Amino acid sequence: MQTLGHLINGEMRTDAARTQAVFNPSTGEESKQVALASVATVEEAIAAAEQAFPAWRNTPPAKRAQVMFRFKALLEENSAKICEMIGEEHGKISHDAAGELQRGIENVEYACGAPELLKGEHSRNVGPGIDSWSEFQPLGVVAGITPFNFPAMVPLWMYPMAIVCGNTFILKPSERDPSSTLFIAQLLQEAGLPKGVINVVNGDKEAVDVLLTDSRVKAVSFVGSTPIAEYIYSTANANGKRCQALGGAKNHAIVMPDADMDNAVNQLLGAAFGSSGERCMALSVAVAVGDAAADTLVAKMKAAMEPLKVGAYSNSENDFGPVITRAHQLKVNGFIDSAEADGATVVVDGRNPVVDGFDNGFFVGATLIDNVTPSMSSYEAEIFGPVLQVVRANTMEEAMQLINDHEYGNGTCIFTRDGEAARYFSDNIQVGMVGINVPLPVPVAYHSFGGWKRSLFGDLHAYGPDAVRFYTKRKTITQRWPSSGVREGVSFAFPS
Ligand code: NAD
C-alpha cells in the first residue's frame, strides 16, 4: 500500500516511524497510508526553508510572480487528476471539487500581481528635502496548517501569497485527505520554485507543535475547527509569532416573508447540502420570520429534497458525497438523534441512507429539522454535515438577535425583496461575511476571507489584500541628502 510522504527541500521523503490510514469515504476502505512527521523531520523542513529564504527574499517580485503564472497553468492542465484525488479521499463529486480548485486558482492569479501589490507607499517632501516611504518586507519562514474540507483551496489561500511576498513556507495539511495537497505543492516545485521555498510535512499534533514553538518560524496561518484554532493562536502568540487562526461556523440564513421562496429554497439546497454540509460557509440554520413563511419554507424544502442524490464521488450525477470518516458520520447522526430527543421535528431524515453498491460508505442523506430552538445542542454546535435546521422567529429583529448571540460569526445571508431590510441587516449583523440573496458569500480572491467572534482569532483575514499585510512587515524609511556644504544646526526639539 502506498505511503504518502513529505516534500522537503525539493525532494519527496518518507518519514515512516508513524503512519496513519487514509480512507476512501465512498467505499469505507483504507486506500493508503500517510506518514506522520517526527520532530526531526519538521525541523529539517524548517532548516531547508530558512536556508532558502535569503536568496528568495532578494529575488525580484516579478520573477517570483513568473513562477506563479507557470503554477497556474500546471494547475489547469492537471485539474482532472486533482479533482479525482479530492474525490477519492474527501468524497466530493467532481463538479464540487472543480469549483474548489477554481477558487484556489483564483488565489494564484491574485498572487501573480505581486509586483503591484508590493509597491509600497511613497511621500516626497515630507519635510524640506526629505522623502519618506514604506516598504513591505517578508517575515522569513512561515507556516500553514489546513483542514480536510478544502484540501486544494485552503492551502492555496496561504502559500501563493506568502511566497510571492518573499517568504519561504512550510505546509502541514490535513492528514485525512493529503494526496491532492501534496501533488499541488509538487506542481509548484515543478513550476520552477527554488528548492526549500515550499515544503510540505504531513503529520498530526506532533508536527504542528514544532511549527508553533520553533523560533525560526515567524508566522502561522491556520484554518480548522474553533477549539484547535484557539490552541494554535494562543500557543503561537506565546511563542512570539504572528498568527491568524480561522475556526468553525454556524451560518444562519434569514428567510423573510417577502422572499422569493422558490429561489430561497434552491439557494438553500446547494448551500446546506453541497459538499455534504462540510463547508465552513455551509448554511446550516434557516431562520424563518413568521409562521406562514416557516410553513411555506418547510413544505417547499421537503418537496425539493426528495430527488436529491447522495452517493459515491465517482458518479457526477450525485448531488453530494459521503462525509469524511465513519466517526464523523456517527457524530452527525448523533446530532439528528439529539434534536429529535429535544423535541424538534425531523421532517426529512437522512440517517443511514441506502446507497446501492456502496454499503460501507460514510453517507448521511439530506436532513431537514423544523422547530429547532436555541437551547438545543444541535443548534449550538457546528454539525458539519448535510443537516438544515429551521428556527422560527416572530420578527426580523428576533432573527438577527439569534445570529448576533451565537458564538460563531463566519457567514450569514438574508433572503428578501426589501432593500431597506437588507441594508439594515448587513449594517448591524455581527458576522464577517454577509450575503444578500447570496447564500455562500465567500469573498473573491481580491477581497479577503474571515469571520468574526469565535470564527477567527487574529486581526487579519485570509488571502486578498489582508494576506499582503499578514505575510510582510512594514518598514518606513525617511531620507535626506543634504546639498553639499549645507550643515544642519543642533536641535533638541521633537522633529516636526
Ligand atoms: P481540525 O481542527 O480537526 O484540523 C485542522 C488542522 O489542525 C489539521 O491539519 C489537523 O491535523 C490539525 N490538528 C488537529 N488537532 C490538532 C491538535 N490537537 N493540535 C494541533 N493540531 C491539530 O479541522 P478539520 O476537521 O480538518 O476541518 C473542519 C473544521 O475546519 C470545521 O470546523 C470548519 O468550520 C473549519 N473550517 C473553517 C474555515 C474558515 O475559513 N473559517 C474553512 C474551512 C474549514
XYZ file of C-alpha atoms and ligand atoms in Angstrom:
540
model
C 0.000 0.000 0.000
C 1.256 3.483 -0.891
C 2.575 5.676 1.932
C 2.430 9.395 1.246
C 5.447 11.299 2.479
C 6.693 14.870 2.680
C 8.166 17.442 0.296
C 11.302 18.840 1.873
C 13.914 20.921 0.107
C 12.526 19.927 -3.294
C 12.669 16.187 -2.598
C 9.944 13.675 -1.770
C 10.668 11.939 1.526
C 9.009 9.354 3.738
C 9.337 9.547 7.473
C 7.638 6.275 8.259
C 8.199 5.913 12.004
C 4.498 6.624 12.441
C 1.774 6.413 9.789
C -1.988 6.817 9.648
C -4.639 5.279 7.374
C -6.283 7.386 4.654
C -9.772 6.235 3.664
C -11.948 6.421 0.587
C -15.143 7.624 2.306
C -17.328 6.491 -0.603
C -16.359 2.831 -0.078
C -15.234 2.970 3.540
C -11.965 1.272 2.534
C -8.454 2.240 3.520
C -6.764 3.450 0.335
C -3.294 4.452 1.536
C -1.173 5.439 4.476
C 0.199 8.859 5.254
C 3.491 9.403 7.080
C 3.255 11.418 10.282
C 6.318 13.654 10.529
C 8.541 13.391 13.573
C 10.020 16.413 15.345
C 13.306 15.835 13.470
C 11.560 15.808 10.065
C 9.755 19.078 10.754
C 12.995 20.621 11.971
C 14.635 19.551 8.740
C 11.879 21.270 6.756
C 12.319 24.439 8.816
C 16.073 24.341 8.200
C 15.502 23.961 4.439
C 13.063 26.874 4.426
C 15.443 29.020 6.459
C 18.311 28.286 4.101
C 16.216 29.134 1.033
C 14.992 32.436 2.490
C 17.880 34.905 1.815
C 18.039 34.222 -1.937
C 14.246 34.086 -2.319
C 13.830 37.323 -0.344
C 16.137 39.038 -2.841
C 14.501 37.535 -5.922
C 12.593 40.348 -7.689
C 8.819 40.142 -7.129
C 8.254 39.974 -10.895
C 10.412 36.826 -11.065
C 8.536 35.335 -8.114
C 5.280 36.076 -9.932
C 6.515 34.317 -13.071
C 6.651 31.074 -11.094
C 3.003 31.618 -10.121
C 1.987 32.114 -13.768
C 3.540 28.728 -14.612
C 1.958 27.196 -11.496
C -1.498 28.390 -12.588
C -1.022 26.757 -15.996
C 0.051 23.470 -14.373
C -2.959 23.507 -12.050
C -5.269 23.928 -15.023
C -3.536 21.178 -17.022
C -3.818 18.780 -14.083
C -7.281 19.729 -12.888
C -8.954 16.382 -13.707
C -6.271 14.490 -11.809
C -6.530 16.827 -8.808
C -10.344 16.547 -8.716
C -10.068 12.744 -8.797
C -7.674 12.844 -5.810
C -10.033 15.140 -3.904
C -12.973 12.886 -4.723
C -11.243 9.717 -3.668
C -10.105 10.972 -0.265
C -12.645 13.669 0.598
C -15.691 12.301 -1.250
C -16.523 15.476 -3.215
C -18.368 14.989 -6.504
C -16.329 16.221 -9.493
C -18.383 19.425 -10.039
C -17.804 20.422 -6.419
C -14.084 19.533 -6.491
C -13.701 21.554 -9.709
C -15.317 24.569 -8.013
C -12.947 24.275 -5.053
C -9.927 24.060 -7.354
C -11.080 27.032 -9.418
C -11.407 29.143 -6.265
C -7.866 28.092 -5.325
C -6.525 29.011 -8.765
C -8.060 32.474 -8.394
C -5.788 32.992 -5.394
C -2.789 32.053 -7.525
C -3.948 34.611 -10.113
C -4.096 37.270 -7.400
C -0.579 36.324 -6.282
C 0.607 36.860 -9.877
C 0.080 40.577 -9.181
C 2.866 40.607 -6.584
C 4.905 43.432 -8.156
C 1.853 45.702 -7.977
C 0.798 44.502 -4.513
C 4.276 45.076 -3.037
C 4.885 48.554 -4.490
C 4.656 50.175 -1.095
C 3.857 53.806 -0.276
C 5.942 56.871 -1.079
C 5.725 60.512 0.024
C 8.003 63.129 -1.471
C 8.955 66.187 0.601
C 7.561 65.169 3.993
C 9.946 67.945 5.168
C 12.261 70.229 3.247
C 14.327 67.927 1.031
C 13.098 64.883 2.939
C 11.339 61.899 1.338
C 9.697 59.024 3.149
C 8.441 55.628 2.054
C 7.071 52.421 3.472
C 8.061 49.072 2.074
C 6.748 45.616 2.891
C 9.447 43.125 3.724
C 8.965 39.369 4.048
C 8.907 37.770 7.505
C 11.100 34.699 6.803
C 9.890 31.141 7.354
C 6.115 30.978 7.718
C 3.811 28.000 8.244
C 0.278 26.975 7.285
C -1.908 24.322 8.922
C -5.008 23.319 6.973
C -8.289 21.358 7.384
C -9.651 18.352 5.489
C -12.633 20.010 3.877
C -10.817 22.036 1.200
C -7.563 20.127 0.597
C -6.791 22.109 -2.572
C -8.298 25.546 -1.955
C -7.380 26.415 1.629
C -3.625 25.754 1.218
C -3.860 27.941 -1.921
C -5.310 30.728 0.247
C -1.967 30.738 2.039
C 1.268 29.856 0.318
C 0.963 31.583 -3.095
C 0.667 34.946 -1.338
C 3.230 34.112 1.362
C 5.732 33.039 -1.281
C 5.288 35.931 -3.714
C 5.761 38.249 -0.743
C 9.262 36.729 -0.411
C 8.748 34.249 2.422
C 9.526 30.557 2.462
C 6.761 28.203 3.543
C 6.011 25.001 5.438
C 2.560 23.495 4.977
C 1.071 20.943 7.365
C -2.045 19.689 5.525
C -4.883 17.602 6.925
C -3.785 14.018 7.459
C -7.239 12.798 6.373
C -7.027 13.666 2.645
C -3.417 14.637 1.918
C -2.890 13.468 -1.705
C -4.165 16.469 -3.693
C -2.445 18.912 -1.345
C 0.914 17.196 -1.740
C 0.516 16.826 -5.507
C -0.314 20.537 -5.910
C 2.797 21.516 -3.944
C 4.841 19.283 -6.265
C 3.379 21.202 -9.222
C 4.588 24.444 -7.672
C 8.038 22.926 -7.337
C 7.834 21.884 -10.995
C 6.838 25.442 -11.947
C 10.393 26.497 -11.126
C 10.406 27.381 -7.444
C 13.870 27.083 -5.882
C 14.294 24.154 -3.506
C 13.197 24.774 0.071
C 10.825 27.668 -0.701
C 7.778 25.371 -0.390
C 7.885 22.391 1.961
C 5.066 20.052 2.948
C 5.175 17.981 6.114
C 2.332 15.550 6.608
C 1.542 14.852 10.211
C -0.518 15.478 13.299
C -0.214 17.432 16.550
C 3.448 16.419 16.947
C 4.337 18.219 13.697
C 2.076 21.186 14.454
C 3.639 21.745 17.854
C 7.114 22.071 16.330
C 5.822 24.744 13.937
C 4.209 26.591 16.863
C 7.256 26.611 19.108
C 10.362 26.761 16.870
C 11.724 30.305 16.920
C 12.752 30.104 13.236
C 9.042 30.100 12.226
C 7.858 33.713 12.208
C 4.149 33.398 11.452
C 1.403 30.771 11.373
C -1.815 30.704 9.333
C -4.383 28.173 10.487
C -7.775 27.066 9.208
C -9.752 24.391 11.061
C -12.113 23.897 13.980
C -12.506 26.511 16.717
C -11.008 24.576 19.669
C -7.840 23.885 17.654
C -7.796 27.445 16.245
C -7.842 28.807 19.774
C -4.991 26.486 20.800
C -2.933 27.430 17.736
C -3.494 31.159 18.272
C -2.593 31.178 21.958
C 0.436 28.887 21.533
C 1.793 30.777 18.516
C 1.341 34.099 20.336
C 3.008 32.786 23.482
C 5.954 31.863 21.278
C 6.177 35.338 19.772
C 4.681 34.531 16.379
C 2.219 36.419 14.244
C -0.897 34.257 13.884
C -4.244 34.175 12.118
C -6.441 31.222 13.073
C -9.751 30.720 11.284
C -12.218 28.477 13.097
C -15.631 26.890 12.824
C -19.032 28.292 11.999
C -22.798 28.127 12.310
C -24.147 30.082 9.377
C -27.741 31.307 9.528
C -29.954 32.403 6.651
C -32.893 34.654 7.489
C -35.872 33.934 5.259
C -38.174 36.970 5.271
C -41.899 36.625 4.493
C -41.430 38.698 1.318
C -38.612 36.494 -0.055
C -38.896 34.785 -3.427
C -39.488 31.462 -1.697
C -38.712 29.204 -4.674
C -35.410 30.969 -5.189
C -34.600 30.795 -1.469
C -35.288 27.051 -1.493
C -32.991 26.477 -4.492
C -30.232 28.500 -2.867
C -30.634 26.773 0.488
C -30.430 23.312 -1.087
C -26.954 23.906 -2.511
C -25.682 25.890 0.463
C -26.902 23.442 3.105
C -26.227 20.089 1.418
C -23.472 20.803 -1.135
C -20.240 19.043 -0.144
C -22.354 17.181 2.476
C -22.505 20.382 4.512
C -18.764 20.090 5.172
C -18.055 23.731 4.345
C -17.265 26.415 6.881
C -19.682 28.613 4.904
C -22.451 25.987 4.683
C -25.870 27.368 5.635
C -26.930 25.133 8.495
C -29.766 27.186 10.032
C -32.702 28.813 8.256
C -34.469 31.358 10.457
C -37.941 31.840 9.046
C -39.668 35.071 10.061
C -43.313 34.353 10.859
C -45.097 31.005 10.941
C -46.546 31.449 7.456
C -43.076 31.849 5.950
C -41.812 28.908 8.015
C -44.650 26.615 6.918
C -44.146 27.500 3.244
C -40.377 27.118 3.505
C -40.543 23.719 5.201
C -43.138 22.377 2.746
C -41.184 23.549 -0.285
C -37.861 22.311 1.104
C -39.325 18.906 1.850
C -40.592 18.563 -1.729
C -37.350 19.861 -3.233
C -35.236 17.453 -1.170
C -36.993 14.329 -2.439
C -34.950 13.947 -5.653
C -31.584 14.775 -4.003
C -28.986 12.090 -4.506
C -26.259 11.251 -2.024
C -23.685 8.810 -3.346
C -20.141 7.980 -4.358
C -17.849 10.739 -5.623
C -17.281 8.822 -8.846
C -20.824 9.400 -10.152
C -21.105 13.020 -11.263
C -24.904 12.762 -11.225
C -24.884 12.579 -7.449
C -25.586 15.881 -5.696
C -23.181 15.278 -2.840
C -20.964 12.557 -1.455
C -20.134 10.959 1.886
C -18.816 12.692 4.993
C -15.148 12.326 5.789
C -14.978 9.452 8.325
C -17.119 6.811 9.989
C -16.711 8.677 13.287
C -17.992 11.876 11.698
C -20.960 10.046 10.146
C -21.920 8.777 13.611
C -21.445 12.257 15.087
C -23.765 13.847 12.503
C -26.373 11.109 13.089
C -25.998 11.761 16.816
C -26.915 15.433 16.360
C -30.081 14.414 14.460
C -30.913 11.994 17.312
C -30.400 14.716 19.911
C -32.536 17.285 18.064
C -35.340 14.725 17.909
C -34.934 13.870 21.593
C -35.033 17.597 22.427
C -38.447 17.937 20.747
C -37.565 19.198 17.256
C -39.370 17.719 14.221
C -37.271 15.658 11.805
C -39.086 16.445 8.541
C -36.643 14.708 6.197
C -34.461 12.055 7.826
C -31.056 11.371 6.237
C -29.797 8.895 8.818
C -28.453 5.671 7.290
C -29.397 6.185 3.650
C -29.217 3.242 1.252
C -26.555 3.807 -1.420
C -26.570 0.857 -3.814
C -23.158 -0.726 -4.279
C -21.575 1.398 -1.543
C -22.855 -0.246 1.614
C -19.836 0.707 3.709
C -19.529 4.356 2.632
C -19.795 7.130 5.212
C -23.087 8.537 3.914
C -25.609 10.821 5.550
C -28.597 11.900 3.455
C -30.001 15.419 3.302
C -31.843 16.140 6.540
C -34.368 18.848 7.410
C -35.283 19.564 11.034
C -38.054 22.002 11.990
C -38.957 23.649 15.316
C -35.354 23.837 16.496
C -34.754 26.179 19.432
C -31.543 27.939 20.528
C -31.153 25.868 23.689
C -30.783 22.591 21.747
C -27.240 21.246 21.457
C -27.814 20.592 17.743
C -28.376 24.343 17.350
C -25.370 25.406 19.393
C -22.788 23.107 17.757
C -21.303 23.130 14.286
C -22.675 19.830 12.899
C -20.648 19.899 9.657
C -22.999 17.552 7.853
C -25.944 17.742 5.401
C -28.389 18.927 8.038
C -30.525 22.063 7.744
C -32.297 23.203 10.909
C -35.251 25.579 10.836
C -35.746 28.020 13.702
C -38.950 30.056 13.802
C -38.761 33.743 14.764
C -41.537 36.317 15.082
C -39.653 39.333 13.757
C -36.523 40.203 11.816
C -35.017 41.734 14.994
C -35.540 38.453 16.833
C -33.916 36.557 13.949
C -30.934 38.926 13.924
C -30.564 38.655 17.702
C -30.204 34.878 17.377
C -27.335 35.338 14.935
C -25.664 38.045 16.994
C -25.905 35.924 20.158
C -24.300 32.857 18.535
C -20.640 32.221 19.388
C -19.703 31.938 15.701
C -19.771 34.749 13.148
C -18.406 33.371 9.902
C -21.081 33.815 7.213
C -24.763 34.711 7.005
C -27.393 35.580 4.440
C -30.813 37.181 4.151
C -33.440 36.290 1.569
C -35.703 39.268 1.000
C -37.077 41.624 -1.643
C -36.852 44.592 0.759
C -33.745 46.727 0.183
C -34.191 48.634 3.428
C -34.344 45.412 5.451
C -31.293 44.039 3.615
C -29.295 47.190 4.306
C -30.262 47.206 7.993
C -29.240 43.548 8.188
C -25.815 43.985 6.577
C -25.126 47.093 8.702
C -25.962 45.527 12.039
C -25.282 41.818 11.862
C -22.219 40.663 13.863
C -20.798 38.397 11.167
C -17.746 38.754 8.932
C -19.182 37.717 5.545
C -22.726 38.672 4.595
C -24.914 37.683 1.642
C -27.995 39.488 0.377
C -29.883 36.807 -1.552
C -26.437 35.170 -1.929
C -26.253 32.003 0.152
C -22.479 31.386 0.195
C -20.890 34.848 0.315
C -17.314 33.558 0.011
C -15.307 36.654 -0.991
C -13.491 36.582 -4.330
C -9.694 36.352 -4.293
C -9.159 40.116 -4.393
C -11.157 40.657 -1.216
C -10.224 38.850 1.999
C -11.940 35.983 3.828
C -12.670 35.891 7.525
C -15.336 35.593 10.165
C -15.976 37.452 13.410
C -16.294 36.295 17.016
C -15.046 32.719 17.593
C -14.758 32.054 13.864
C -11.432 33.904 13.644
C -8.633 34.553 16.130
C -6.332 37.341 14.981
C -6.657 40.668 13.247
C -6.125 39.992 9.561
C -8.332 37.871 7.315
C -7.116 35.217 4.878
C -5.987 35.880 1.273
C -6.556 39.036 -0.786
C -5.225 42.398 0.437
C -5.011 41.253 4.077
C -2.579 38.500 3.021
C -0.049 41.094 1.849
C -0.184 42.666 5.306
C -0.103 39.338 7.140
C 2.896 37.965 5.258
C 5.003 41.152 5.358
C 6.473 43.603 7.861
C 6.151 47.291 7.187
C 9.389 49.247 7.224
C 9.261 53.036 6.889
C 12.364 54.857 5.697
C 12.906 58.614 5.923
C 15.731 60.023 3.807
C 17.539 63.312 3.303
C 20.512 64.011 1.092
C 21.753 67.463 2.154
C 23.194 69.657 -0.584
C 26.952 69.624 -0.365
C 28.258 72.210 2.066
C 24.918 72.565 3.919
C 25.154 71.698 7.619
C 22.181 71.399 9.968
C 22.314 73.073 13.369
C 21.760 71.137 16.595
C 18.128 70.871 17.792
C 16.708 69.134 20.831
C 13.059 69.710 19.872
C 10.994 66.809 18.585
C 11.226 66.979 14.757
C 8.084 68.459 13.228
P -9.369 20.300 12.648
O -9.344 21.470 13.566
O -9.663 18.957 13.234
O -7.948 20.159 11.906
C -7.346 21.235 11.258
C -5.836 21.036 11.270
O -5.374 21.052 12.626
C -5.381 19.724 10.654
O -4.223 19.952 9.882
C -5.075 18.857 11.866
O -4.050 17.921 11.627
C -4.618 19.875 12.891
N -4.929 19.453 14.264
C -5.991 18.717 14.670
N -5.942 18.536 16.002
C -4.847 19.172 16.449
C -4.269 19.349 17.746
N -4.829 18.836 18.839
N -3.135 20.077 17.851
C -2.562 20.612 16.747
N -3.064 20.468 15.502
C -4.197 19.759 15.357
O -10.398 20.658 11.479
P -10.946 19.723 10.328
O -11.910 18.743 10.924
O -9.844 19.225 9.493
O -11.757 20.794 9.450
C -13.084 21.142 9.691
C -13.179 22.404 10.518
O -12.496 23.458 9.866
C -14.605 22.891 10.680
O -14.762 23.337 11.997
C -14.703 24.040 9.697
O -15.677 25.020 10.007
C -13.339 24.599 9.786
N -13.030 25.401 8.611
C -13.004 26.747 8.756
C -12.760 27.546 7.670
C -12.732 29.038 7.804
O -12.304 29.679 6.873
N -13.157 29.610 8.906
C -12.511 26.967 6.417
C -12.517 25.582 6.315
C -12.776 24.806 7.427
